Coordinates of N, CA and C in Angstrom, one line a residue:
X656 N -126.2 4.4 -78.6 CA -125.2 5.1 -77.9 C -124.1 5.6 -78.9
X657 N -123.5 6.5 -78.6 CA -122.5 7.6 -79.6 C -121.2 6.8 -79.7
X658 N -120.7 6.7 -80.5 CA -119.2 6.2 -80.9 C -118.5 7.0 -80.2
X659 N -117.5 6.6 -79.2 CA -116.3 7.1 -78.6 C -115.6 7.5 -79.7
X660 N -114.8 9.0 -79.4 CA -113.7 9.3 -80.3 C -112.7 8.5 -80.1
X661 N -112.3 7.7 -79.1 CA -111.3 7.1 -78.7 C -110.7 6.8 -77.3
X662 N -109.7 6.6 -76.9 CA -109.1 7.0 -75.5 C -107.7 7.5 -75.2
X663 N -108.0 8.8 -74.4 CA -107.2 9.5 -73.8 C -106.3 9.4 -72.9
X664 N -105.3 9.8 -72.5 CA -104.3 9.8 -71.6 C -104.2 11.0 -70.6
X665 N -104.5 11.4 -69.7 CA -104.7 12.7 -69.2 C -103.1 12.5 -68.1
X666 N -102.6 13.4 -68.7 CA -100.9 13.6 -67.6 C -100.8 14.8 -67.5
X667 N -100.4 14.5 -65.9 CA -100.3 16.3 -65.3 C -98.8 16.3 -64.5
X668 N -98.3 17.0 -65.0 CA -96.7 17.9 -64.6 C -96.7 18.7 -63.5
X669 N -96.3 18.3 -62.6 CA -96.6 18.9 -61.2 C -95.0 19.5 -60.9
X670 N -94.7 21.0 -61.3 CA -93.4 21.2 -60.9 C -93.3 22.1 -60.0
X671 N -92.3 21.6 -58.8 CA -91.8 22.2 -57.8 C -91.4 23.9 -58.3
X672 N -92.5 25.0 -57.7 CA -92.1 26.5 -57.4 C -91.6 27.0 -56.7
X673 N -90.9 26.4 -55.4 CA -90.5 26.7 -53.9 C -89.2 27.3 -54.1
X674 N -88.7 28.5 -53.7 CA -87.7 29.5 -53.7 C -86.5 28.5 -53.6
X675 N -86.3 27.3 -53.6 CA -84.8 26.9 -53.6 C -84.7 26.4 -55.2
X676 N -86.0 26.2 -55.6 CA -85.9 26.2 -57.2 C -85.4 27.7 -58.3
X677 N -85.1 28.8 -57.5 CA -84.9 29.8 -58.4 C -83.8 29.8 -58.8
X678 N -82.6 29.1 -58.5 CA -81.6 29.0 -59.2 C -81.4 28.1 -60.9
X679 N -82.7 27.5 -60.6 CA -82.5 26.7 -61.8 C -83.9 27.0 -62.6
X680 N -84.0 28.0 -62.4 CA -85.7 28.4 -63.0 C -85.5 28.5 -64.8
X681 N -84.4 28.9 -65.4 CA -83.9 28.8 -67.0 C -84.3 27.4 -67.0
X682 N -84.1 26.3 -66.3 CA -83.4 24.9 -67.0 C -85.4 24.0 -66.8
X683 N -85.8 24.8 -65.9 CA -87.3 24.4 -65.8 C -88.0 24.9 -66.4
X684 N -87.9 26.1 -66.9 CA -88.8 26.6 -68.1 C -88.1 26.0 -69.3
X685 N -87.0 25.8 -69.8 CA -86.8 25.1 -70.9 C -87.2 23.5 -70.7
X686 N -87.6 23.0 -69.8 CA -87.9 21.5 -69.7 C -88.9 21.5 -70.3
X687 N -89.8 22.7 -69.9 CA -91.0 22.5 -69.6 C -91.3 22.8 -71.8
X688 N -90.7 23.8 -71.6 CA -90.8 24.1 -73.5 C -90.6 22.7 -74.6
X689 N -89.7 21.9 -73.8 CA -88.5 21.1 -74.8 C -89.7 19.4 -74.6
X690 N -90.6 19.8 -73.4 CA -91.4 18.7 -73.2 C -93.1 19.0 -74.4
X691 N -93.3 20.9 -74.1 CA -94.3 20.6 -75.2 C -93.7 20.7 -77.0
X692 N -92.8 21.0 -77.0 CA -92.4 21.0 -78.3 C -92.2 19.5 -78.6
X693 N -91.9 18.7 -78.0 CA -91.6 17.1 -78.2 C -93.0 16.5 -78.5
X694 N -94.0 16.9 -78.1 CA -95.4 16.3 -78.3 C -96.1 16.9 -79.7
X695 N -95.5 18.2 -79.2 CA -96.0 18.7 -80.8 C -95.3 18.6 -81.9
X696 N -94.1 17.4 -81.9 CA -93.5 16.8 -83.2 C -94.0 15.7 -83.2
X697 N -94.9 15.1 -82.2 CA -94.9 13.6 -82.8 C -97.0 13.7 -82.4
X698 N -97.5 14.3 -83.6 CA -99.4 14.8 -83.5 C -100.4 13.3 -83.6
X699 N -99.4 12.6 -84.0 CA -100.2 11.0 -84.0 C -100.0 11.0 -82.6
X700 N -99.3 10.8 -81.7 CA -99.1 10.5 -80.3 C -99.8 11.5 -79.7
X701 N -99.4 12.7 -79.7 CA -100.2 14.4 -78.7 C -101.9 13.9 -79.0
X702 N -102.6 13.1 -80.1 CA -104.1 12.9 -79.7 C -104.5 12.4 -78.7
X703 N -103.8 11.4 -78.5 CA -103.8 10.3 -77.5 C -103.7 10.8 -76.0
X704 N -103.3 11.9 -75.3 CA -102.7 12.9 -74.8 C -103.4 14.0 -74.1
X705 N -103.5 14.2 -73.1 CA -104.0 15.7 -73.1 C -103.1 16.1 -71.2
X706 N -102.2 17.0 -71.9 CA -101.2 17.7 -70.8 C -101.7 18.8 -70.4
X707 N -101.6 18.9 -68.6 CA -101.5 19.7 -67.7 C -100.2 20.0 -67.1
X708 N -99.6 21.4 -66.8 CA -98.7 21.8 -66.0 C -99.3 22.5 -65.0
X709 N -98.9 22.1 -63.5 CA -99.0 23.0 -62.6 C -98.0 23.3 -61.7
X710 N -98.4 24.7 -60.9 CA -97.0 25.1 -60.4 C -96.9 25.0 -59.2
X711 N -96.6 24.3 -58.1 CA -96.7 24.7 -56.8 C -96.2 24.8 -55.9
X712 N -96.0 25.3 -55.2 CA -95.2 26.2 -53.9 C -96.5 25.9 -52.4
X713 N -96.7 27.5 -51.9 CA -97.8 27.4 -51.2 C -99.2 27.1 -51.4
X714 N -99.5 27.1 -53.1 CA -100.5 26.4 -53.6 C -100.0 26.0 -55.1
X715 N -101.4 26.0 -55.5 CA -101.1 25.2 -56.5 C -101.9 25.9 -57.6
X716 N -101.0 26.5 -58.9 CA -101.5 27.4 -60.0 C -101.0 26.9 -61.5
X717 N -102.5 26.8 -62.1 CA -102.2 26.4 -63.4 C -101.7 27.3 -64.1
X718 N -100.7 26.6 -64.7 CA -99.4 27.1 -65.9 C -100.2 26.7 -67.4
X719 N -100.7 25.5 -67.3 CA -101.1 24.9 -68.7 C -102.5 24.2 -68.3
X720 N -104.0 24.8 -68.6 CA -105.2 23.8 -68.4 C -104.8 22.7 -69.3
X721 N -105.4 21.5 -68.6 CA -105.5 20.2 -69.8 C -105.8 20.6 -71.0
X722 N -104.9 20.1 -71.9 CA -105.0 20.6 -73.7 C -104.8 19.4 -74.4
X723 N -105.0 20.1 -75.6 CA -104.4 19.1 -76.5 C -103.4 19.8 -77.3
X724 N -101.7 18.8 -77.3 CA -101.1 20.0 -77.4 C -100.9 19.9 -79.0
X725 N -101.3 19.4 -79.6 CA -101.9 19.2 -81.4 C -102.2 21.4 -81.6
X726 N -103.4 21.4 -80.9 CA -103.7 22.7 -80.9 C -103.3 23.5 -80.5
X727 N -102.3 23.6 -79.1 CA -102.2 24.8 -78.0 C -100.8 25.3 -78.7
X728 N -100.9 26.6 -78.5 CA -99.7 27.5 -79.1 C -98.7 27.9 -77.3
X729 N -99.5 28.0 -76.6 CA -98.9 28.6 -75.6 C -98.0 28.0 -74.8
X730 N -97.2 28.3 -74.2 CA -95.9 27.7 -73.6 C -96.3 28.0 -71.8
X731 N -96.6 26.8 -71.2 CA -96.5 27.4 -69.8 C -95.2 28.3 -69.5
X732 N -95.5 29.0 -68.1 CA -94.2 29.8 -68.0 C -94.7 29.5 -66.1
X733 N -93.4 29.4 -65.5 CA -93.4 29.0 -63.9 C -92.6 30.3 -63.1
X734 N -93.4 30.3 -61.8 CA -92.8 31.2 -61.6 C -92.2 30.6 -60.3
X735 N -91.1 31.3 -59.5 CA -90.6 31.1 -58.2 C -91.0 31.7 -57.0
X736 N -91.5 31.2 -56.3 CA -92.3 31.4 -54.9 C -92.6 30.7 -53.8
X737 N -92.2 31.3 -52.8 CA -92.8 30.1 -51.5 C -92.1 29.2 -51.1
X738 N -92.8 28.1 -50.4 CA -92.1 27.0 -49.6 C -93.1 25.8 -50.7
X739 N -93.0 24.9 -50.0 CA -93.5 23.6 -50.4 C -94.2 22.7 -49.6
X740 N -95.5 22.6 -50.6 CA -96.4 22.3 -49.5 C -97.5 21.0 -50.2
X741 N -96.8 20.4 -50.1 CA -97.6 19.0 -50.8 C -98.9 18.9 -50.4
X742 N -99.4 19.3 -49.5 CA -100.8 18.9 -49.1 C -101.6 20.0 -50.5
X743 N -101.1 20.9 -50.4 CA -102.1 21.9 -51.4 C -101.9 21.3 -53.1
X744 N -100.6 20.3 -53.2 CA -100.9 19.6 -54.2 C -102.2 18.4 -54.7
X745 N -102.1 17.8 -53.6 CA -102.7 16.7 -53.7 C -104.4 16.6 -52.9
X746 N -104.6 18.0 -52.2 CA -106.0 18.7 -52.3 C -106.7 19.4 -53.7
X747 N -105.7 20.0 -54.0 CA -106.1 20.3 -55.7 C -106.5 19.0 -56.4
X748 N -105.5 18.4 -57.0 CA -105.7 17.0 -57.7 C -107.1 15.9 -57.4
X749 N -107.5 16.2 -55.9 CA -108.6 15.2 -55.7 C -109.3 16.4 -56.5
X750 N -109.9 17.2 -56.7 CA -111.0 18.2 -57.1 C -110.3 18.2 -58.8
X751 N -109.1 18.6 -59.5 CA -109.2 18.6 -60.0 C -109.3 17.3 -61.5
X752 N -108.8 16.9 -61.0 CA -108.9 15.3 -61.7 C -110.1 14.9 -62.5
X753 N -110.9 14.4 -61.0 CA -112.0 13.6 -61.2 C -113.2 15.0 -62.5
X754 N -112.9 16.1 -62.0 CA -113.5 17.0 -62.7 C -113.2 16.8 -64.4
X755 N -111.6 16.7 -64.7 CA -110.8 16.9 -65.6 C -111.5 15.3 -66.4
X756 N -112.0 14.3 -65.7 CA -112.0 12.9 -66.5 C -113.1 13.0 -66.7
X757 N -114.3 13.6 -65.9 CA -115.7 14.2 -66.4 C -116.2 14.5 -67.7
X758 N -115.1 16.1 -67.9 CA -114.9 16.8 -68.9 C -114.8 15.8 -70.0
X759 N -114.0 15.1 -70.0 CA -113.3 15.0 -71.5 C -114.2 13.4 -72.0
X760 N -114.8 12.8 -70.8 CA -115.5 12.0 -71.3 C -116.9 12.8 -71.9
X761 N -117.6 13.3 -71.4 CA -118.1 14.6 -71.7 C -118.1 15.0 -73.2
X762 N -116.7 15.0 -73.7 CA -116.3 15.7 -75.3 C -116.5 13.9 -76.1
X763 N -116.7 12.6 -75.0 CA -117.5 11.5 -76.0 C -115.7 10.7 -76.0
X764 N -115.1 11.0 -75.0 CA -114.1 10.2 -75.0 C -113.5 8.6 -74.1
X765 N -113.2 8.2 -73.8 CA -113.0 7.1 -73.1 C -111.6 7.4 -72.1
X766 N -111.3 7.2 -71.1 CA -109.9 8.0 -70.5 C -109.6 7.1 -69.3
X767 N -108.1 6.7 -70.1 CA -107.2 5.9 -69.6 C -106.8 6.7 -67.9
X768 N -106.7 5.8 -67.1 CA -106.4 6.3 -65.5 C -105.2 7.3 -65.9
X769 N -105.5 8.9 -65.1 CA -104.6 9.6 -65.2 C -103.3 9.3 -65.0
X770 N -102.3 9.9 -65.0 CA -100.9 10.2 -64.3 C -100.5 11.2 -64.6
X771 N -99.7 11.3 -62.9 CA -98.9 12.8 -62.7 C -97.6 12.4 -62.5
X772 N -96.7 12.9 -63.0 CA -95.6 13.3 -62.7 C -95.1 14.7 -61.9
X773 N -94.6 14.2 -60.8 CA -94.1 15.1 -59.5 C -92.9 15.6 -59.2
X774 N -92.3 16.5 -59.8 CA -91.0 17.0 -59.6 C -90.9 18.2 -58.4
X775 N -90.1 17.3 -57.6 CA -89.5 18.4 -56.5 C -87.9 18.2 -55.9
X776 N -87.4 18.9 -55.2 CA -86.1 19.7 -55.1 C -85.9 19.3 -53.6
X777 N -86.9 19.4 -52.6 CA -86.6 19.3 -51.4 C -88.0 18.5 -50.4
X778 N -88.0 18.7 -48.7 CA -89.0 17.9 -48.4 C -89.9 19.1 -48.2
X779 N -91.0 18.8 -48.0 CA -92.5 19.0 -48.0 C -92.4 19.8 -46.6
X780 N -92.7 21.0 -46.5 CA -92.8 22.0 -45.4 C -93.8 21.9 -44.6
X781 N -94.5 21.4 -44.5 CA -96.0 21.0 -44.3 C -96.3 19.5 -43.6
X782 N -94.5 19.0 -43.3 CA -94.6 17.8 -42.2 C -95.1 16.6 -43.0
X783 N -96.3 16.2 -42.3 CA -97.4 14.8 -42.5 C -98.6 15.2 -42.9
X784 N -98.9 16.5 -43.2 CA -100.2 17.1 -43.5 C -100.6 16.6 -44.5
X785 N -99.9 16.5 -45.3 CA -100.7 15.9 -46.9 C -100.7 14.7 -47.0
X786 N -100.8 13.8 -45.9 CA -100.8 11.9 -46.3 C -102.2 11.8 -46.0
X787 N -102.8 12.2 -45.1 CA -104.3 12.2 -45.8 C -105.0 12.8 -46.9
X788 N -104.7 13.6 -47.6 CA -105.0 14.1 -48.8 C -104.4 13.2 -50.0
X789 N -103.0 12.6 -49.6 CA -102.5 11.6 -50.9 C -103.7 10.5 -50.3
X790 N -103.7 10.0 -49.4 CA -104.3 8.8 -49.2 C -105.6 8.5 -49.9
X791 N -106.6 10.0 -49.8 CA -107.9 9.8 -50.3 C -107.7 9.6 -51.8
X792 N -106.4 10.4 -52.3 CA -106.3 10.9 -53.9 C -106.2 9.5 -54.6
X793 N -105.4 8.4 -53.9 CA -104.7 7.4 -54.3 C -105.7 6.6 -54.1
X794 N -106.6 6.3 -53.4 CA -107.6 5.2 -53.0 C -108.6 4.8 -53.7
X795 N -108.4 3.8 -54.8 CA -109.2 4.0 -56.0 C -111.1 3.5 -55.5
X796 N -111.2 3.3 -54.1 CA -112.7 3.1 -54.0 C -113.2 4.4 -53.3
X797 N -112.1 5.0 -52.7 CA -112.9 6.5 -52.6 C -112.8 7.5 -53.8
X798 N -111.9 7.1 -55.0 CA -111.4 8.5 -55.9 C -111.5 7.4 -57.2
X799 N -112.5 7.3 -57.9 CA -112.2 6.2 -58.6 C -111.2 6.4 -59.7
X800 N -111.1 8.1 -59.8 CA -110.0 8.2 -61.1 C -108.8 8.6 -60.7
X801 N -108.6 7.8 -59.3 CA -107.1 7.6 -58.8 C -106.1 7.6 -60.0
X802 N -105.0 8.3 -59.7 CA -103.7 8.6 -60.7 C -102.9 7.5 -60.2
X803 N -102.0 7.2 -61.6 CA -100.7 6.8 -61.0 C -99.6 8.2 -60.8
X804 N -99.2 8.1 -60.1 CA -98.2 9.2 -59.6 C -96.7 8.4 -59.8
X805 N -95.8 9.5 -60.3 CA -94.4 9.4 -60.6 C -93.6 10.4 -59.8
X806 N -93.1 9.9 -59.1 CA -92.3 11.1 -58.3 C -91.0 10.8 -58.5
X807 N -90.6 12.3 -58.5 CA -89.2 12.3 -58.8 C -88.1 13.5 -57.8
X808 N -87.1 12.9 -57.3 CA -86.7 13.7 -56.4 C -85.3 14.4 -56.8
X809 N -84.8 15.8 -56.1 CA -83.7 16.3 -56.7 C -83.9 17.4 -55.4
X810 N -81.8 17.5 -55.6 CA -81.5 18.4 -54.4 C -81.4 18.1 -52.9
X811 N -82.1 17.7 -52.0 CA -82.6 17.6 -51.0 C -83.9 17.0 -50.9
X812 N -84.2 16.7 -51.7 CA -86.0 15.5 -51.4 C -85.1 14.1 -50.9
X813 N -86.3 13.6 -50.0 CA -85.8 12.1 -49.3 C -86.0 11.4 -50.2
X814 N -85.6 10.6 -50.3 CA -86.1 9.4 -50.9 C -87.1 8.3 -50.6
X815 N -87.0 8.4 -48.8 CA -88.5 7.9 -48.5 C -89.6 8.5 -48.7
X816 N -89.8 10.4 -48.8 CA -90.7 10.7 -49.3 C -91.5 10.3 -50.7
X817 N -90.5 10.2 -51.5 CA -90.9 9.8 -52.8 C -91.4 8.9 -52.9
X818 N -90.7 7.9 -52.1 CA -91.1 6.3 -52.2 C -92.6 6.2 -51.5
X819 N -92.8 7.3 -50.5 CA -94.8 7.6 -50.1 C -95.4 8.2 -51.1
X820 N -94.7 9.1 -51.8 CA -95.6 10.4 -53.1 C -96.2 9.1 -54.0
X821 N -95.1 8.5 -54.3 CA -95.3 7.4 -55.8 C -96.2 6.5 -55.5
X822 N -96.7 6.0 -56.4 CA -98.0 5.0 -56.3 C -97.3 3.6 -56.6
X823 N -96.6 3.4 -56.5 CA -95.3 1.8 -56.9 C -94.2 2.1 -56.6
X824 N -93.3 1.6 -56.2 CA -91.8 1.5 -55.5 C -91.6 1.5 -56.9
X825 N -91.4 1.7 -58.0 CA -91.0 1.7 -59.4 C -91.1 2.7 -60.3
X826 N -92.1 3.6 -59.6 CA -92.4 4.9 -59.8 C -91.7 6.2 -59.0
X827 N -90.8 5.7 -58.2 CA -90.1 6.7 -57.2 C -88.7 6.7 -57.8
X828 N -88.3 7.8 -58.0 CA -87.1 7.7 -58.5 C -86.3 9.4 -58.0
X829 N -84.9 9.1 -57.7 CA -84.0 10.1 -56.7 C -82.9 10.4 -57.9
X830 N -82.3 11.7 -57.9 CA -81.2 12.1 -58.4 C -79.6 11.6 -58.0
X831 N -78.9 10.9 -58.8 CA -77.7 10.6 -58.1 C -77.2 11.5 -57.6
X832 N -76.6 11.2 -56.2 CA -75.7 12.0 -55.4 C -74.5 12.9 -55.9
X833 N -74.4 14.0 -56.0 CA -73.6 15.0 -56.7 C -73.9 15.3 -58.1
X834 N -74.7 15.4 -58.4 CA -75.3 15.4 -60.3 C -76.0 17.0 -60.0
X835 N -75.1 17.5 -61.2 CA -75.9 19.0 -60.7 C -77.6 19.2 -61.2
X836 N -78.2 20.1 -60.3 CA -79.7 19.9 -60.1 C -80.1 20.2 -62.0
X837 N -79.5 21.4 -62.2 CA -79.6 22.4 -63.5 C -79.9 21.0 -64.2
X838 N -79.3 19.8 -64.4 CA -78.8 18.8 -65.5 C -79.7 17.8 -65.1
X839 N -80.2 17.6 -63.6 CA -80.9 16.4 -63.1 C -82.7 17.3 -63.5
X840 N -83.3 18.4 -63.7 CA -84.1 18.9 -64.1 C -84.3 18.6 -65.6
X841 N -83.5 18.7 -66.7 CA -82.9 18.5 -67.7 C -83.6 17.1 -68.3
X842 N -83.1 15.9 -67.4 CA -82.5 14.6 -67.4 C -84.4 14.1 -67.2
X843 N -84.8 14.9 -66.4 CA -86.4 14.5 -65.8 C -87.1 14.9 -67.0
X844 N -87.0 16.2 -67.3 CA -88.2 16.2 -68.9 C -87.7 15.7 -69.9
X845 N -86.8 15.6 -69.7 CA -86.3 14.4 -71.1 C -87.6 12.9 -71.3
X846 N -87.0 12.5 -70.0 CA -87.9 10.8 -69.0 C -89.5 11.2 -69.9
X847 N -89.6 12.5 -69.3 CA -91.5 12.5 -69.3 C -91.4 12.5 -69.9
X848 N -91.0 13.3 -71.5 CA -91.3 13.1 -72.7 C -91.2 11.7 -73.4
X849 N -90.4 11.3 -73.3 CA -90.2 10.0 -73.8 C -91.3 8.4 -73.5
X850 N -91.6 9.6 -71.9 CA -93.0 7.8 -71.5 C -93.9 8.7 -72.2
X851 N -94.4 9.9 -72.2 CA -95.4 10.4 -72.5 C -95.9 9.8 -74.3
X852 N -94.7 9.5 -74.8 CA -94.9 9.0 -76.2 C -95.2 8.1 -76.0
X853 N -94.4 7.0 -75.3 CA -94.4 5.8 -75.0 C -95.6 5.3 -75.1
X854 N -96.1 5.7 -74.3 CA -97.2 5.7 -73.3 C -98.6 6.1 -74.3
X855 N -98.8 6.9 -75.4 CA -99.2 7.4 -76.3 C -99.4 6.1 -77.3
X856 N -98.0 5.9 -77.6 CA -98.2 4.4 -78.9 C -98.8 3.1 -78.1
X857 N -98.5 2.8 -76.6 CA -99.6 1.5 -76.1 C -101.0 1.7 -76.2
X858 N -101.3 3.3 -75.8 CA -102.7 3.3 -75.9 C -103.3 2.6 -77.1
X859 N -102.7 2.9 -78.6 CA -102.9 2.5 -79.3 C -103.0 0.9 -79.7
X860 N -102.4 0.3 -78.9 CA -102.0 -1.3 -79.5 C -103.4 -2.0 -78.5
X861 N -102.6 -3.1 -78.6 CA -103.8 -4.2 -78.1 C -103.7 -4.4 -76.4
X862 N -102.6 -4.1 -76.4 CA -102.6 -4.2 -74.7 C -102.5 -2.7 -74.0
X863 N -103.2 -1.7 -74.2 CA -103.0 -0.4 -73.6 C -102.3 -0.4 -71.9
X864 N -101.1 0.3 -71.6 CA -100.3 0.7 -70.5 C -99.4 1.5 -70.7
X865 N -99.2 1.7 -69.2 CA -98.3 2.9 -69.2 C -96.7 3.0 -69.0
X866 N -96.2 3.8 -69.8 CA -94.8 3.2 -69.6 C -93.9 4.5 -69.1
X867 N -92.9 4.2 -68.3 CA -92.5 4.7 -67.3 C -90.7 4.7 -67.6
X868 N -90.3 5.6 -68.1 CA -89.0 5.6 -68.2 C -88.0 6.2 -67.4
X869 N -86.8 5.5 -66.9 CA -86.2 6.4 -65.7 C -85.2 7.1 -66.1
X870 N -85.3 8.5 -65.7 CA -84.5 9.7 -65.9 C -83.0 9.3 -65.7
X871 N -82.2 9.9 -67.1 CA -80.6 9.3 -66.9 C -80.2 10.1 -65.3
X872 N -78.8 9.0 -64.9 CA -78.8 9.9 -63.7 C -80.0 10.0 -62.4
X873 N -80.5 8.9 -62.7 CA -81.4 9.1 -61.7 C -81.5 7.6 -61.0
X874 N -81.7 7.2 -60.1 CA -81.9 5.6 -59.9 C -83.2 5.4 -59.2
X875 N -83.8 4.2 -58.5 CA -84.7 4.1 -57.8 C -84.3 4.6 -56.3
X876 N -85.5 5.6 -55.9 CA -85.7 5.7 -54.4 C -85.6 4.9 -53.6
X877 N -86.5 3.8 -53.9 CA -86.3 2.2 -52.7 C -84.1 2.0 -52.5
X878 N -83.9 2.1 -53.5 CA -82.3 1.7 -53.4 C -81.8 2.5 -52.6
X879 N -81.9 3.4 -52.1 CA -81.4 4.6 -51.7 C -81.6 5.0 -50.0
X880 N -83.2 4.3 -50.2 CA -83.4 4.1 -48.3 C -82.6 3.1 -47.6
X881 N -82.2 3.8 -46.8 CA -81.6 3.2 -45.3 C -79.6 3.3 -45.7
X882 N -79.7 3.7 -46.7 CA -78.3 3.8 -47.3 C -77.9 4.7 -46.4

């Protein structure tokens, strides 16, 4: 049998495109810059690694295929459009994933359970539509390369929503009340970059996990229900 090159981390950036985001579309395209430029200062960590951005509104459009960002020169770029429609999120993700953990074992790699991180602004236009589509995505005996999911809310997103998107009450996390959104987008790719390392140097140790840092200015979703 072939020597594994190692193991992978496959993380996908799932950022809200829905027209109430165009006010802060500067401060998301700089996240999104200030998140791959951070990986590609620290190339011992970015192996370990392989980042997706996607953009979604009424669907769901890749900004950045899974890379390694050691190599990629290109900078996703997002655009503003549409409403928000979580089900076309997390219909994508079942198809694209399990494809995505294929691949790269495929290139002779070993790959650590995905995670996405989920940044959105407001609720899901699309009602209850997508809790069957999370449900299969999340159910690791129907989907075996179930994600952990990070959801993160700003603007107008509930906080019980988040607390259903996330895969742990620990992984839901809300924007403090009055924190302007420009600064709470800001505050979120900061977070991801920081577990993304994190998360990067456990692979390497003896106890491989994932680690989950909460955005300044931001608190847990569970705290915030029924308030």
């Amino acid at each position: 049998m072939a020597e594994t090159k190692g193991v992978l981390l496959p993380a996908y950036v799932l950022a809200d495109e829905s027209a109430s985001m165009e006010p802060y579309l500067a401060e998301l395209s700089g996240g999104l810059v200030s998140l791959c430029e951070g990986l590609r200062a620290e190339p011992m960590i970015a192996a370990k690694l392989r980042l997706a951005v996607l953009g979604f509104s009424d669907d769901v459009r890749i900004r950045l295929a899974v890379t390694d960002m050691r190599t990629e020169t290109r900078l996703p770029q997002v655009v503003i459009r549409g409403l928000t429609v979580y089900r076309a999120v997390f219909e994508d993700l079942l198809d694209r994933i399990p494809e995505d953990v294929r691949w790269l074992r495929g290139q002779g790699y070993k790959v650590h359970r995905p995670v996405v991180f989920l940044l959105s602004d407001g609720q899901p236009t699309d009602g209850e539509e997508w809790r069957d589509a999370h449900a299969r995505l999340t159910d690791h005996q129907r989907t075996p390369t179930a994600p952990n999911i990070i959801a993160c809310g700003i603007g107008e997103a509930d906080p019980r929503t988040m607390l259903a998107v996330a895969t742990r009450p620990e992984f839901a996390f809300v924007a403090r009340s009055g924190i302007d959104l420009g600064r709470a987008i800001g505050e979120f790719f900061h977070a991801l970059t920081t577990s993304l390392v994190a998360s990067g140097q456990a692979l390497g140790s003896a106890n491989p996990h994932l680690v989950v840092n909460r955005p300044d200015q931001f608190v847990l979703a569970i705290d915030e229900v029924g308030q």
